[in-house]
Structure formats: C-alpha cells, structure tokens
PDB file of C-alpha atoms in Angstrom:
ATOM      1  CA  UNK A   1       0.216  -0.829 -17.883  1.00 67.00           C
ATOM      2  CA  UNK A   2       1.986   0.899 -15.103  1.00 64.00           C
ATOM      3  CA  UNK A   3       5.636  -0.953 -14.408  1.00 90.00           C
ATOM      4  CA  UNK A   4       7.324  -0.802 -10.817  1.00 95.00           C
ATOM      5  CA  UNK A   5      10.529  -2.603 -10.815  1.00 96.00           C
ATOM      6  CA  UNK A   6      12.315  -3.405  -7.820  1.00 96.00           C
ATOM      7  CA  UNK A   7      15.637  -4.494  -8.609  1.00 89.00           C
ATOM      8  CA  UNK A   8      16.062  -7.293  -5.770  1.00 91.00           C
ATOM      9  CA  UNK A   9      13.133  -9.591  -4.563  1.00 93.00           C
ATOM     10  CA  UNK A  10      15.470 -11.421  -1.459  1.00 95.00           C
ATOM     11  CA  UNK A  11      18.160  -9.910  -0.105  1.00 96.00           C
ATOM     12  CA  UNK A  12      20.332 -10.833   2.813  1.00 97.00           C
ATOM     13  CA  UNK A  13      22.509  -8.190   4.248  1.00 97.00           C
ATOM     14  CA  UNK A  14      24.648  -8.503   7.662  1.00 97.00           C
ATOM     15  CA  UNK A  15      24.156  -5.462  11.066  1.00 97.00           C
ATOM     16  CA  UNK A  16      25.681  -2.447  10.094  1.00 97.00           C
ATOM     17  CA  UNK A  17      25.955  -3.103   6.142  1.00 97.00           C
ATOM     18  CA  UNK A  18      24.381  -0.316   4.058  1.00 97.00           C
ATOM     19  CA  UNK A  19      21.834  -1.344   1.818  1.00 97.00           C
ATOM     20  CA  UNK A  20      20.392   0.100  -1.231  1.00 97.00           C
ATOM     21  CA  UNK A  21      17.366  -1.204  -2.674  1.00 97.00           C
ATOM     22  CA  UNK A  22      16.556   0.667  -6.021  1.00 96.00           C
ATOM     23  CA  UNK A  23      12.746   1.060  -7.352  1.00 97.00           C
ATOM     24  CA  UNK A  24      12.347   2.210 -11.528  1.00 97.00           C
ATOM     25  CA  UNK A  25       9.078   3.066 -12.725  1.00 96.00           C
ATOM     26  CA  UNK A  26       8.596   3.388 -16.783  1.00 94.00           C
ATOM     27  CA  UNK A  27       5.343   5.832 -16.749  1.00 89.00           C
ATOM     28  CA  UNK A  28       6.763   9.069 -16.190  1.00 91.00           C
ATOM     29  CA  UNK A  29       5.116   9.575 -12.286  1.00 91.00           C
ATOM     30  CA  UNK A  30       5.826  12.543 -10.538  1.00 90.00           C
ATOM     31  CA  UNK A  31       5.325  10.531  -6.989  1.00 90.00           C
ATOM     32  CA  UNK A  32       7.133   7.570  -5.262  1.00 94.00           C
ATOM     33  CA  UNK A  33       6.853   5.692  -2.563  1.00 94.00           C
ATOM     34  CA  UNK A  34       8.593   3.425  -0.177  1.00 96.00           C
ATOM     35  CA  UNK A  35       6.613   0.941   2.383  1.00 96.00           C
ATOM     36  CA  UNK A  36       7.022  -1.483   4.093  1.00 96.00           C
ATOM     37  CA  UNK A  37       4.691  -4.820   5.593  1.00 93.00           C
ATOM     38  CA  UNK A  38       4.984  -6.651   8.548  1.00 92.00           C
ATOM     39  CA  UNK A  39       2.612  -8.791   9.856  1.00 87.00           C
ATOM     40  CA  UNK A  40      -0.099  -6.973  12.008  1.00 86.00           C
ATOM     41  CA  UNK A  41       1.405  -3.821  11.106  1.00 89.00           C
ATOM     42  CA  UNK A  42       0.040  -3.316   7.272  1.00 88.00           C
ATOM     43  CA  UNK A  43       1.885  -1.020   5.110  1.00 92.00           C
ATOM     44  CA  UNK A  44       4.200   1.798   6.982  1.00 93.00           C
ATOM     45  CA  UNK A  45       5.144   5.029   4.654  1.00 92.00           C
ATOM     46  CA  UNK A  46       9.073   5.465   5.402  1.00 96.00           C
ATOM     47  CA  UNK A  47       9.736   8.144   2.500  1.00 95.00           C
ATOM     48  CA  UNK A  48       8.204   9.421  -0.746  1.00 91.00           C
ATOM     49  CA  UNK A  49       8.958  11.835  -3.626  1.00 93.00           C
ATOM     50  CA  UNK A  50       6.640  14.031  -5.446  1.00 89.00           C
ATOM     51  CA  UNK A  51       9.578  15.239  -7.732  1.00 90.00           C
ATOM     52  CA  UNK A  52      12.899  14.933  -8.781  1.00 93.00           C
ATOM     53  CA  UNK A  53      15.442  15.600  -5.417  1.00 91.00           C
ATOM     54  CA  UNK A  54      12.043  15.893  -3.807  1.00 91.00           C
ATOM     55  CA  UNK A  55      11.272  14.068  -0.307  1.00 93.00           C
ATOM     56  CA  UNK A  56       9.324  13.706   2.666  1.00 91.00           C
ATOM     57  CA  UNK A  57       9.438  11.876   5.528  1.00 92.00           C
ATOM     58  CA  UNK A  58       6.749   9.196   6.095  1.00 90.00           C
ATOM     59  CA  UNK A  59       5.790   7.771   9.477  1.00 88.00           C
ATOM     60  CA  UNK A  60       9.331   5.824  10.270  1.00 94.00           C
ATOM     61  CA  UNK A  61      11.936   7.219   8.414  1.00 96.00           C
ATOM     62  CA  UNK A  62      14.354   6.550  11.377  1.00 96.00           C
ATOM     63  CA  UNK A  63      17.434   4.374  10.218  1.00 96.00           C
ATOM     64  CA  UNK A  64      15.990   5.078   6.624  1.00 97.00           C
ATOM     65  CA  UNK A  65      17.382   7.787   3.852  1.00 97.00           C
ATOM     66  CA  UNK A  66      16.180   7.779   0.228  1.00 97.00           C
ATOM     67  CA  UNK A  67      17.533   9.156  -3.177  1.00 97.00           C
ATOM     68  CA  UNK A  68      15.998  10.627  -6.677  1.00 97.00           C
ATOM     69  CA  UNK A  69      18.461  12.099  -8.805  1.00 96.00           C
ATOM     70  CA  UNK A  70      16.367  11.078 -11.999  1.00 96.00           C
ATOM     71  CA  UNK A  71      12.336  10.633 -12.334  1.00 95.00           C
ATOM     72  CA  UNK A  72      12.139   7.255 -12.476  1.00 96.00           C
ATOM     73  CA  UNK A  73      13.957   6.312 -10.502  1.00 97.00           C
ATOM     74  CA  UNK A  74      14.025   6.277  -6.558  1.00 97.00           C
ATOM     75  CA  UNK A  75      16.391   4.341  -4.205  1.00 97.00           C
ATOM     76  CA  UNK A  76      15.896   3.638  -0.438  1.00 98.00           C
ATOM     77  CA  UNK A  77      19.183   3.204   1.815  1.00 98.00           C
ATOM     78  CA  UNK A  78      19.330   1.572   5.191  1.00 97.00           C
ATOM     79  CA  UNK A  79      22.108   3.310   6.223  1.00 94.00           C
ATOM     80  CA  UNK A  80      23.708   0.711   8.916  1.00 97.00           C
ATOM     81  CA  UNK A  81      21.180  -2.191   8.639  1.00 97.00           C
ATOM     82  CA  UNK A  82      19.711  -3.642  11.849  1.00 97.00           C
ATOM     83  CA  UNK A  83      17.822  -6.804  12.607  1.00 97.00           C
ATOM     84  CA  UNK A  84      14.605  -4.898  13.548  1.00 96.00           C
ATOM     85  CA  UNK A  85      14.670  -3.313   9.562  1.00 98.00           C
ATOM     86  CA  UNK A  86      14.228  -7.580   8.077  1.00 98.00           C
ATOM     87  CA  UNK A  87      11.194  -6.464   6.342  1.00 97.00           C
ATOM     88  CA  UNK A  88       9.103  -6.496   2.970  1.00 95.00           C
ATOM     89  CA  UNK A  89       9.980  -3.699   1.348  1.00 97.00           C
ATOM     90  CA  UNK A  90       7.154  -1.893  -1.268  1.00 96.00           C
ATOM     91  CA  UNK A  91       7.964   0.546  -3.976  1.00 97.00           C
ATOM     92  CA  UNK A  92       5.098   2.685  -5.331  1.00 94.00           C
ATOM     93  CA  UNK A  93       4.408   5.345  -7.881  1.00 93.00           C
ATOM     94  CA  UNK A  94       1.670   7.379  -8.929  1.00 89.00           C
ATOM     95  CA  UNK A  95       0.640  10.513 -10.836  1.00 85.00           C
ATOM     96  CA  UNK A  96      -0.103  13.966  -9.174  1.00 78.00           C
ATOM     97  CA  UNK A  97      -2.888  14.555  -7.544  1.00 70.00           C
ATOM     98  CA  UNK A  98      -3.827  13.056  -4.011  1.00 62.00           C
ATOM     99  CA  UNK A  99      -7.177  10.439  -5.500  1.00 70.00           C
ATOM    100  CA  UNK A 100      -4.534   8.735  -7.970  1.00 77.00           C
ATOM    101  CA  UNK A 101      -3.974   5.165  -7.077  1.00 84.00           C
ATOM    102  CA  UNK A 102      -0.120   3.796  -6.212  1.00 89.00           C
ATOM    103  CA  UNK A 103       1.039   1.302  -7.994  1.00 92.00           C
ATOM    104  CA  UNK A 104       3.372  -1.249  -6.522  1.00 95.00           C
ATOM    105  CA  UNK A 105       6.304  -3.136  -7.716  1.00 96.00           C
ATOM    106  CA  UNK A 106       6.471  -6.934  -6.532  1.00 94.00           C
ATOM    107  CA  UNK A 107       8.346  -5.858  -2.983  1.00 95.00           C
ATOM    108  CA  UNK A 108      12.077  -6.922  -2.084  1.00 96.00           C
ATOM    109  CA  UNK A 109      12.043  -9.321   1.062  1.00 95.00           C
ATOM    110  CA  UNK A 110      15.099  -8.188   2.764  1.00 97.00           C
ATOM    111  CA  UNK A 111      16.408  -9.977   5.832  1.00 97.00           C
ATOM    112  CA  UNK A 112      19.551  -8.530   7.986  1.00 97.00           C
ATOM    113  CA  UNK A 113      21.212 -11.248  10.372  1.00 96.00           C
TER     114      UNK A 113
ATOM    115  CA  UNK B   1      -1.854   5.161  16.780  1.00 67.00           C
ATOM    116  CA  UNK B   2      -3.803   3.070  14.017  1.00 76.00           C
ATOM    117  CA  UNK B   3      -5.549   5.621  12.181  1.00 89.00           C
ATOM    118  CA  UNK B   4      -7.268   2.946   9.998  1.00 93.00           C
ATOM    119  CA  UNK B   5      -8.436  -0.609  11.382  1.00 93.00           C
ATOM    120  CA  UNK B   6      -9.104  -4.034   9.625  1.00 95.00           C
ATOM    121  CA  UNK B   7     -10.191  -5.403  12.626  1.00 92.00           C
ATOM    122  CA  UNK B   8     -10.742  -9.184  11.133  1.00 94.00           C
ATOM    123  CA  UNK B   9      -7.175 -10.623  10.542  1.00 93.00           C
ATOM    124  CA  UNK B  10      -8.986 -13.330   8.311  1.00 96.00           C
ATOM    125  CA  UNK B  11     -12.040 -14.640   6.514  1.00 96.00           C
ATOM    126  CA  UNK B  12     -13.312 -17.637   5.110  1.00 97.00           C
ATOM    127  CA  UNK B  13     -15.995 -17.663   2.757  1.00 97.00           C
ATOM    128  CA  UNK B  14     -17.346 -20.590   0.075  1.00 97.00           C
ATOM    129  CA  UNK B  15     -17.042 -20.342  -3.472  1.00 97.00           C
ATOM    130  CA  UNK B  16     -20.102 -18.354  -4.822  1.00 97.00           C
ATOM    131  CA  UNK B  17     -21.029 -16.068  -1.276  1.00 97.00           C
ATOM    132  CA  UNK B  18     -20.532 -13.330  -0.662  1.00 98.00           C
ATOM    133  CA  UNK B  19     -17.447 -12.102   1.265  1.00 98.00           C
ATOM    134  CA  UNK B  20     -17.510  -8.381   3.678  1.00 98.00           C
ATOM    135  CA  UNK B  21     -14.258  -6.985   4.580  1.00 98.00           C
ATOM    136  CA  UNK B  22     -14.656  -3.952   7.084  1.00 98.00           C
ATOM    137  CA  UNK B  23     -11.925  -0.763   7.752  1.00 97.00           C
ATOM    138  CA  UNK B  24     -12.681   1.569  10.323  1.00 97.00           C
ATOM    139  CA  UNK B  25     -11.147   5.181  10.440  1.00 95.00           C
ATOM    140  CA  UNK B  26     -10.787   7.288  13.188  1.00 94.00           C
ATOM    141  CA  UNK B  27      -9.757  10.495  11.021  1.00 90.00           C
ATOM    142  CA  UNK B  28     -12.362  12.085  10.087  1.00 90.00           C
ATOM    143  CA  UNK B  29      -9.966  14.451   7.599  1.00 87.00           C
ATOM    144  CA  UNK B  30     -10.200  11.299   5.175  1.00 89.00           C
ATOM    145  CA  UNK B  31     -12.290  11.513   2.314  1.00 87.00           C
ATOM    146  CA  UNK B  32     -10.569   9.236   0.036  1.00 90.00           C
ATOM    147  CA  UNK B  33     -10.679   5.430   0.472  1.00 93.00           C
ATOM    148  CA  UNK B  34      -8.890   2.351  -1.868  1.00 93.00           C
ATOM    149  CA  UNK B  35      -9.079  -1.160  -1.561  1.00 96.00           C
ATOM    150  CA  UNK B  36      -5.895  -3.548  -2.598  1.00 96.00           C
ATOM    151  CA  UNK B  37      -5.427  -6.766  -3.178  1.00 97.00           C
ATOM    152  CA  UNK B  38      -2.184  -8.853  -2.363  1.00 94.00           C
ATOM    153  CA  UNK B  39      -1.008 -11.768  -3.684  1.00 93.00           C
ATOM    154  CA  UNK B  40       2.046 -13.371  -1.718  1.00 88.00           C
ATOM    155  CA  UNK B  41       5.221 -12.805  -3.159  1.00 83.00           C
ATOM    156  CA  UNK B  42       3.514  -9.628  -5.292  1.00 89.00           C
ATOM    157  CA  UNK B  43       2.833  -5.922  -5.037  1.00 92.00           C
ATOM    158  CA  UNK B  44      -0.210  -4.945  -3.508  1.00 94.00           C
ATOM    159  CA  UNK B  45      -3.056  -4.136  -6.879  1.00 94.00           C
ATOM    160  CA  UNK B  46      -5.483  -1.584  -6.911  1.00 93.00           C
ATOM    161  CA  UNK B  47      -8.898  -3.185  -6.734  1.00 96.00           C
ATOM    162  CA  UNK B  48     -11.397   0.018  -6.275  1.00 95.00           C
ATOM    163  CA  UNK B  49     -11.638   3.308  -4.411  1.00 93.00           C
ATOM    164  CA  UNK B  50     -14.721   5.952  -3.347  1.00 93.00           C
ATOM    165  CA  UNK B  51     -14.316   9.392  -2.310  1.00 90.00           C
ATOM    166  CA  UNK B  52     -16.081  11.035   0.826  1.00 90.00           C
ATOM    167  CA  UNK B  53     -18.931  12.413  -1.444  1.00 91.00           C
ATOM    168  CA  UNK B  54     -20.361   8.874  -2.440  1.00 93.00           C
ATOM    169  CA  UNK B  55     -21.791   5.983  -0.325  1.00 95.00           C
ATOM    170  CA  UNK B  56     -21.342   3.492  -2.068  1.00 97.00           C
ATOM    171  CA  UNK B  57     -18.870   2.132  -5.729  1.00 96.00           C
ATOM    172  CA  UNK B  58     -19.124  -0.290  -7.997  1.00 97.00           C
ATOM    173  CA  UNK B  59     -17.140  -2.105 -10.151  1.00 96.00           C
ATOM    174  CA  UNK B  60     -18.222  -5.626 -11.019  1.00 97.00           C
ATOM    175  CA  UNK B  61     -18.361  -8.033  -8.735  1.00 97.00           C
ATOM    176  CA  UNK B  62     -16.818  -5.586  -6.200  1.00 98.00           C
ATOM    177  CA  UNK B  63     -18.636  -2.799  -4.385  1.00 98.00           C
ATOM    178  CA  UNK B  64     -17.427  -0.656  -2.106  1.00 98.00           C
ATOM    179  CA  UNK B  65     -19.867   0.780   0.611  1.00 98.00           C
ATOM    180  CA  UNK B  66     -18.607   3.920   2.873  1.00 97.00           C
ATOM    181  CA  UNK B  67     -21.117   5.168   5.788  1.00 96.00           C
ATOM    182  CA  UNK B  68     -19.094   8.847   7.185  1.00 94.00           C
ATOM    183  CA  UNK B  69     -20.961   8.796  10.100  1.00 95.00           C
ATOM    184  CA  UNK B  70     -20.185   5.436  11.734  1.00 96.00           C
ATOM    185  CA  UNK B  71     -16.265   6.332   9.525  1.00 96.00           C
ATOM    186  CA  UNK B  72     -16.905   2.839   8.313  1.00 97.00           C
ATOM    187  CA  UNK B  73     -15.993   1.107   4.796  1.00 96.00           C
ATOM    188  CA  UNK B  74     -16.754  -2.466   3.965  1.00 98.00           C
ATOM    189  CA  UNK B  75     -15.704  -4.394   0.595  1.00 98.00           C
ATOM    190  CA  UNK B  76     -18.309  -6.766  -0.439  1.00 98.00           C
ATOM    191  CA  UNK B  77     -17.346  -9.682  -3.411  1.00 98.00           C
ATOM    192  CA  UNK B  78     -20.463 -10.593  -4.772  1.00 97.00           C
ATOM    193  CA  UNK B  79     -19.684 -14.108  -5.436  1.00 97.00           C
ATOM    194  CA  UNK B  80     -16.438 -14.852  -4.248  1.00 98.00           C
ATOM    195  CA  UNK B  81     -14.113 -17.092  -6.137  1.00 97.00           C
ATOM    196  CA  UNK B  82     -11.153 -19.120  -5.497  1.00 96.00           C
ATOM    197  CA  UNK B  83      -8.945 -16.574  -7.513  1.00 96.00           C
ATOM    198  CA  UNK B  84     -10.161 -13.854  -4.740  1.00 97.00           C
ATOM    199  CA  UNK B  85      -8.296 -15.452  -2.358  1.00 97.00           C
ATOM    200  CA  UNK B  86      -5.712 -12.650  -1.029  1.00 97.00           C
ATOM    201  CA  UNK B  87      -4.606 -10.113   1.276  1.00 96.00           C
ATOM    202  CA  UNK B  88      -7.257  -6.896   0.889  1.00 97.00           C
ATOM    203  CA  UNK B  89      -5.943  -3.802   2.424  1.00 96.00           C
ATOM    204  CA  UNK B  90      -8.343  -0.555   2.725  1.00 96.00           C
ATOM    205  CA  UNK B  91      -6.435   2.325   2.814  1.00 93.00           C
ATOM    206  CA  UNK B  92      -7.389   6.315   3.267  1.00 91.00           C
ATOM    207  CA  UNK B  93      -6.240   9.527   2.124  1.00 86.00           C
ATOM    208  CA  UNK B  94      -6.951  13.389   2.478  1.00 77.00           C
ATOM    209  CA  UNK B  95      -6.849  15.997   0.683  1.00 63.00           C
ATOM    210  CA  UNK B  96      -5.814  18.738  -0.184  1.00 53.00           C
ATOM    211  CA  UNK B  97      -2.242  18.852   1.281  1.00 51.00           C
ATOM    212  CA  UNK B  98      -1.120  15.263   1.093  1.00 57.00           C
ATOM    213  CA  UNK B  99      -0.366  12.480  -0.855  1.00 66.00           C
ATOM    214  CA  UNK B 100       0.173   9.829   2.417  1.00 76.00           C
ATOM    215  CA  UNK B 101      -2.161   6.763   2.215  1.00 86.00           C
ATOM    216  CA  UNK B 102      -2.736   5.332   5.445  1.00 89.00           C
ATOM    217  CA  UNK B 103      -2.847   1.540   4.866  1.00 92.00           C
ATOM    218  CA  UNK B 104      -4.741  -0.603   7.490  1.00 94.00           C
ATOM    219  CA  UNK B 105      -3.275  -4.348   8.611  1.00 93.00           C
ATOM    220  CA  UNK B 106      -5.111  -6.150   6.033  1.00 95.00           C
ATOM    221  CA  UNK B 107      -7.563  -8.666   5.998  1.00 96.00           C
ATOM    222  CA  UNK B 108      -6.607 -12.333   4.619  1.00 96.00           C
ATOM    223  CA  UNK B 109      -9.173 -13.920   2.574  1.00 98.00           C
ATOM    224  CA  UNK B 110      -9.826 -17.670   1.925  1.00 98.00           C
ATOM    225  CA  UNK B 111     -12.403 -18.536  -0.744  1.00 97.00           C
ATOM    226  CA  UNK B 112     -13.004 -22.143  -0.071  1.00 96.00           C
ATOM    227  CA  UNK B 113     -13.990 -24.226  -3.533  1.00 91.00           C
TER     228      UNK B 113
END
C-alpha cells in the first residue's frame, strides 16, 4: 500500500512565522501534491511536482512556496503565515500519467493566530 | 469559478438504501472523473473513477454513472451502511497536458442504522 506521511497533524504557528510542513511518500511517485480543504470550498491545488526540483503552480499559490530536493519527499512553506492560511492541509502523490489516482496522507490541521 | 459542483452539502440515507451523490462539471475538456471518500481527521481515499469513454463503473457496491451530455456524474451505494458514512468528493481531470484534479466541495453522508 501506497504511504503519504505528513510529518505534523496540528500545528499552531503565530502571523508572520514561516512554516514548513513536510510530506514523504515511500512508493517511488514521480508526482506530488499539496491541497488544501475548507469548508464549502473542497480541495484547492496550491503546488505540485511531477519530478525532482519540478513545480507548478496550482490555483492559489499566493503566500505559498514549495520544495523537492529528493523524490520523496516534498515540503510546502508558508512563507510569513497569515490568519486567512488556518487550513487543512493535504499531501498527495501519484504515478505518471494523468488517470492515476492521488493518494493522500492524513492532512496537517494548521491554525495561525 | 467552480468548475465542478456537489451541489448537496449533505445526505441522509437508512441503513440498507441506496444513497446518490451528484457532481456537475461545467468543463467539458474533462474526461476523467474519481470519487473519494473522507473520513474526519484522515486523507481523502480513492473509492472509484470512469473515464469520458464509459457511462457507467462498477465496483461492488459502488457504481459510478457519467451522462457527457447533461456533464453530470452521480455515485450510487447500493446498500448503504453505517461504515459509508463520510465526506465523498467527485473530482475531474483532463488530459493530455495536465495532471490538476479539480475537486468539488464534497458531499457529507449520514447512513442512519
């Protein structure tokens, strides 16, 4: 089975802290993913990866900049928190090819006061 | 603009029915469709998909019906149980060119015992 591990599930962070919230994924996918889910909104892409130093911008990538430096890994960074960024926060991976599924890690609830 | 709709923000259904969860799409570029399944306090799991050149998946007690013309999907349960109680999200893709799922708002289901 597929493994996405997010390495925080609640995390409180102050306005204007940076924030790193790190995803790992243990079956070798080319692609990654960061969403998040607030109510009525569903799940919004900010970034994803389709290789190694690899990104593109999703639909609201404002306030948002992400990392992979190795495969399996791929980090997200609020770069000066805000309030409006207190979110669920979804890390996905999948193998090439646009019909492949994404699998999701359990989500970090992060909340910025 | 919300490319893809769940226009029913909930559902209740008793044990042994059958539950219908709708999406709408307005894009009519999409001709790849999933259905997930969310748990609170988990990821979001693939449940089943169908591609623009079927009408209609099926995978147990889940079938997934698409009609292009009317760029409708609906998810029918066929019977619900109590475990099927969750947040279902239908999401779309297409291809070639991308690998952005657009998720819709998500539809919370209640399987009453």
């Amino acid at each position: 089975d597929v493994k996405v591990t997010q390495s925080s599930r609640y995390l409180v962070k102050r306005t204007g802290e940076k924030v790193f919230l790190e995803c790992v994924q243990d079956m070798d996918h080319e692609n990654m993913f960061w969403y998040r889910q607030d109510p009525g909104l569903g799940l919004r892409l900010i970034y994803f990866s389709y290789d190694v130093k690899m990104k593109e911008k999703g639909d609201i990538p404002e306030g948002y900049s992400v990392s992979r430096e190795k495969k399996e890994r791929f980090s997200l960074i609020l770069e000066s928190a805000s309030t409006n960024q207190t979110s669920m926060y979804l890390c996905a991976s999948s193998p090439p090819g646009p019909s492949s599924p994404l699998h999701f890690g359990n989500g970090t609830r992060l909340t910025v006061t | 603009d919300q490319q893809v709709k769940q226009n029913s923000p909930s559902l209740s259904v008793q044990e042994g029915r059958i539950s219908i969860l709708n999406c709408d799409y307005t894009n009519s570029m999409f001709d790849y469709f999933l259905w997930y399944k969310k748990y609170p306090a988990e990821g979001p799991t693939f449940l089943i998909s169908i591609s623009s050149i079927k009408d209609k998946n099926e995978d147990g007690r889940f079938t997934v019906f698409l009609n292009k013309s009317a760029k409708h999907l609906s998810l029918h349960i066929v019977p619900s149980q109590p475990g099927d109680s969750a947040v279902y999200f239908c999401a779309a893709s297409s291809f070639p060119g991308t690998y952005k799922y657009i998720f819709g708002t998500g539809t919370r289901l209640k399987v009453l015992a």
